[in-house]
Short mmCIF file of C-alpha atoms in Angstrom, two decimals:
data_model
loop_
_atom_site.label_atom_id
_atom_site.label_comp_id
_atom_site.label_asym_id
_atom_site.label_seq_id
_atom_site.Cartn_x
_atom_site.Cartn_y
_atom_site.Cartn_z
CA MET A 1 26.06 -5.55 16.60
CA LYS A 2 23.93 -8.45 17.80
CA PRO A 3 20.92 -9.15 15.56
CA TYR A 4 18.28 -8.76 18.27
CA LEU A 5 19.71 -5.37 19.27
CA PHE A 6 19.62 -4.27 15.66
CA HIS A 7 15.98 -5.34 15.34
CA LEU A 8 15.12 -3.60 18.58
CA LEU A 9 16.82 -0.41 17.40
CA VAL A 10 14.92 -0.51 14.10
CA LEU A 11 11.61 -1.01 15.94
CA VAL A 12 12.37 1.91 18.24
CA LEU A 13 13.27 4.16 15.33
CA LEU A 14 10.11 3.19 13.49
CA ALA A 15 7.87 3.55 16.53
CA PHE A 16 9.45 6.72 17.90
CA PRO A 17 10.97 8.84 15.17
CA GLY A 18 12.40 12.07 16.54
CA PHE A 19 10.33 14.34 14.32
CA ALA A 20 7.01 12.62 14.91
CA GLY A 21 6.56 13.15 18.60
CA GLN A 22 3.38 12.01 20.29
CA GLU A 23 1.66 15.38 20.33
CA THR A 24 -0.44 16.88 17.59
CA MET A 25 0.77 19.78 15.52
CA ASP A 26 -1.09 22.47 13.58
CA LEU A 27 0.05 22.70 9.97
CA LEU A 28 -0.89 25.98 8.28
CA LEU A 29 -1.42 25.90 4.55
CA ASN A 30 -0.78 28.75 2.09
CA ASP A 31 -4.51 29.02 1.37
CA GLY A 32 -5.21 29.83 5.05
CA SER A 33 -6.56 26.43 6.10
CA LYS A 34 -5.17 24.47 9.01
CA ILE A 35 -4.62 20.72 9.43
CA LYS A 36 -4.23 19.30 12.91
CA GLY A 37 -2.48 15.96 13.27
CA ARG A 38 0.61 14.02 14.20
CA VAL A 39 3.54 14.33 11.80
CA MET A 40 4.61 10.85 10.71
CA SER A 41 7.43 11.69 8.30
CA VAL A 42 9.09 14.58 6.52
CA THR A 43 10.97 14.22 3.25
CA ALA A 44 12.54 16.81 0.97
CA SER A 45 9.27 17.29 -0.92
CA GLU A 46 6.38 16.21 1.33
CA VAL A 47 5.12 15.68 4.85
CA THR A 48 2.94 12.76 5.99
CA VAL A 49 0.40 13.60 8.70
CA MET A 50 -1.92 11.33 10.70
CA SER A 51 -5.09 13.38 11.20
CA ASP A 52 -8.66 12.66 12.23
CA PHE A 53 -9.42 12.18 8.52
CA GLY A 54 -6.72 9.56 8.03
CA VAL A 55 -3.18 9.71 6.70
CA LEU A 56 -2.51 12.77 4.54
CA ARG A 57 0.49 13.47 2.29
CA LEU A 58 1.08 17.15 1.73
CA ASP A 59 3.50 18.87 -0.63
CA LEU A 60 5.85 21.09 1.40
CA GLN A 61 5.24 23.93 -1.06
CA LYS A 62 1.60 24.06 0.11
CA LEU A 63 2.71 24.83 3.70
CA THR A 64 3.50 28.30 5.00
CA ALA A 65 7.14 29.26 5.57
CA ASP A 66 6.62 29.27 9.35
CA THR A 67 5.22 25.72 9.28
CA ARG A 68 8.10 24.49 7.11
CA ALA A 69 10.58 26.06 9.55
CA LYS A 70 8.83 24.40 12.50
CA LEU A 71 8.97 21.02 10.71
CA SER A 72 12.69 21.37 10.00
CA GLU A 73 13.36 22.15 13.70
CA THR A 74 11.37 19.17 14.95
CA SER A 75 12.84 16.75 12.41
CA LYS A 76 16.16 16.54 14.29
CA PRO A 77 16.16 13.29 16.28
CA ASP A 78 17.00 13.40 19.97
CA SER A 79 19.65 10.67 20.26
CA ALA A 80 19.76 10.73 24.08
CA ALA A 81 16.01 10.11 24.29
CA LEU A 82 16.27 7.32 21.73
CA LEU A 83 19.09 5.63 23.63
CA GLN A 84 17.08 5.89 26.86
CA ARG A 85 14.09 4.34 25.10
CA ILE A 86 16.30 1.50 23.81
CA VAL A 87 17.43 0.75 27.37
CA GLU A 88 13.81 0.74 28.56
CA LEU A 89 12.74 -1.59 25.76
CA GLU A 90 15.65 -3.97 26.37
CA ALA A 91 14.62 -4.21 30.03
CA LYS A 92 11.01 -4.87 28.96
CA VAL A 93 12.13 -7.57 26.51
CA SER A 94 14.17 -9.26 29.24
CA GLN A 95 11.20 -9.15 31.61
CA LEU A 96 8.88 -10.60 28.98
CA GLN A 97 11.35 -13.39 28.21
CA GLN A 98 11.45 -14.34 31.90
CA GLU A 99 7.66 -14.29 32.15
CA ASN A 100 7.40 -16.39 29.00
CA GLU A 101 9.80 -18.97 30.44
CA GLN A 102 7.78 -19.13 33.68
CA LEU A 103 4.57 -19.62 31.72
CA ARG A 104 6.16 -22.42 29.68
CA ARG A 105 7.29 -24.17 32.85
CA GLY A 106 3.85 -23.74 34.36
CA ALA A 107 2.16 -25.15 31.27
CA LEU A 108 4.39 -28.23 31.36
CA ALA A 109 3.69 -28.76 35.05
CA VAL A 110 -0.07 -28.85 34.52
CA SER A 111 -1.12 -32.39 33.76
CA THR A 112 -3.45 -32.87 30.83
CA PRO A 113 -6.47 -35.13 31.36
CA ALA A 114 -6.06 -38.57 29.84
CA ARG A 115 -8.26 -39.23 26.83
CA THR A 116 -9.64 -42.60 25.99
CA PRO A 117 -8.64 -43.41 22.41
CA ALA A 118 -11.45 -43.71 19.89
CA TYR A 119 -9.87 -46.87 18.48
CA THR A 120 -9.09 -49.48 21.11
CA PRO A 121 -7.19 -52.73 20.59
CA SER A 122 -9.21 -55.91 20.61
CA PRO A 123 -8.22 -58.02 23.63
CA ALA A 124 -8.34 -61.26 21.67
CA THR A 125 -6.31 -60.37 18.58
CA GLY A 126 -4.53 -57.14 19.48
CA ILE A 127 -5.86 -55.62 16.23
CA ARG A 128 -7.42 -52.18 16.51
CA SER A 129 -11.11 -51.82 15.89
CA LEU A 130 -11.99 -49.42 13.08
CA SER A 131 -15.43 -48.40 14.28
CA PRO A 132 -15.41 -44.81 15.53
CA GLY A 133 -17.98 -45.53 18.24
CA SER A 134 -15.91 -48.30 19.87
CA GLY A 135 -14.01 -46.05 22.30
CA SER A 136 -15.63 -44.07 25.08
CA GLY A 137 -13.76 -40.96 23.92
CA ALA A 138 -15.71 -40.67 20.67
CA SER A 139 -17.31 -37.29 20.26
CA SER A 140 -20.88 -36.63 19.23
CA SER A 141 -19.72 -34.96 16.00
CA GLU A 142 -18.44 -38.23 14.51
CA ALA A 143 -20.50 -40.12 11.96
CA PRO A 144 -22.42 -43.22 13.01
CA ALA A 145 -20.52 -46.51 13.06
CA ALA A 146 -22.36 -47.72 9.92
CA SER A 147 -20.55 -45.25 7.62
CA ARG A 148 -16.79 -44.92 7.28
CA TRP A 149 -17.07 -42.29 4.52
CA THR A 150 -18.62 -38.87 4.14
CA ILE A 151 -19.16 -36.82 1.02
CA SER A 152 -18.62 -33.06 1.14
CA SER A 153 -20.64 -30.39 -0.66
CA THR A 154 -18.02 -30.39 -3.43
CA GLY A 155 -18.64 -34.09 -4.14
CA LYS A 156 -15.38 -35.37 -2.64
CA ARG A 157 -15.46 -38.62 -0.61
CA HIS A 158 -13.41 -38.68 2.62
CA ASN A 159 -12.58 -41.67 4.79
CA SER A 160 -12.57 -41.64 8.61
CA GLY A 161 -8.84 -40.82 8.76
CA CYS A 162 -9.13 -37.61 6.72
CA ARG A 163 -9.16 -34.16 8.26
CA TYR A 164 -12.23 -33.32 6.15
CA TYR A 165 -14.13 -36.42 7.31
CA GLY A 166 -17.49 -35.57 8.88
CA SER A 167 -17.91 -32.25 7.07
CA GLY A 168 -20.72 -33.61 4.89
CA ARG A 169 -23.26 -36.42 4.75
CA SER A 170 -22.64 -40.17 5.08
CA CYS A 171 -21.97 -42.09 1.88
CA GLY A 172 -20.70 -45.40 0.58
CA PRO A 173 -17.23 -46.38 -0.67
CA GLY A 174 -18.11 -45.77 -4.31
CA ASP A 175 -19.98 -42.46 -4.03
CA GLY A 176 -18.52 -39.20 -5.30
CA VAL A 177 -14.89 -38.56 -6.22
CA ALA A 178 -12.14 -39.88 -3.96
CA CYS A 179 -10.27 -37.21 -1.95
CA LYS A 180 -6.70 -36.71 -3.19
CA ILE A 181 -5.48 -36.43 0.41
CA CYS A 182 -6.96 -39.55 2.00
CA GLY A 183 -7.92 -41.59 -1.05
CA GLY A 184 -11.59 -41.64 -0.05
#
């Protein structure tokens, strides 16, 4: 069996077990009380019910004989309905794959606006300028050109190439403890 079919079958069996159904069921207890909810699972010793109060696990011995009989009748899975649901889900998966492919093609077709780099080469030497304010694409969140380091609230110093740069206040090259990622 192909792996994706196996995974699909497992998902269907988990989402639509034959005994659970989508309708609520009244479970009568031996003490005369009644619990209304959707049966999630039935084992040899207990039943799991999704009720308005949350998920409940009940010992089968606490249920009346009629309720236990009703649970044993409904716990037989309907294989024809499950196979039909598998076919429906396979068709839906195929449709979603096609839509996903169309969206990917559409995303590639859309041109992204060109950004001006923050660091531009110097026309005379061809060496890149290290001041963050030199390019027109610099954002307002960057530190002023006078400081190439920031110090975070934890006391770590980050240089302008670090992902944590700008998260604190400006500092000098010897302030705080150097970041282990960027070297500060």
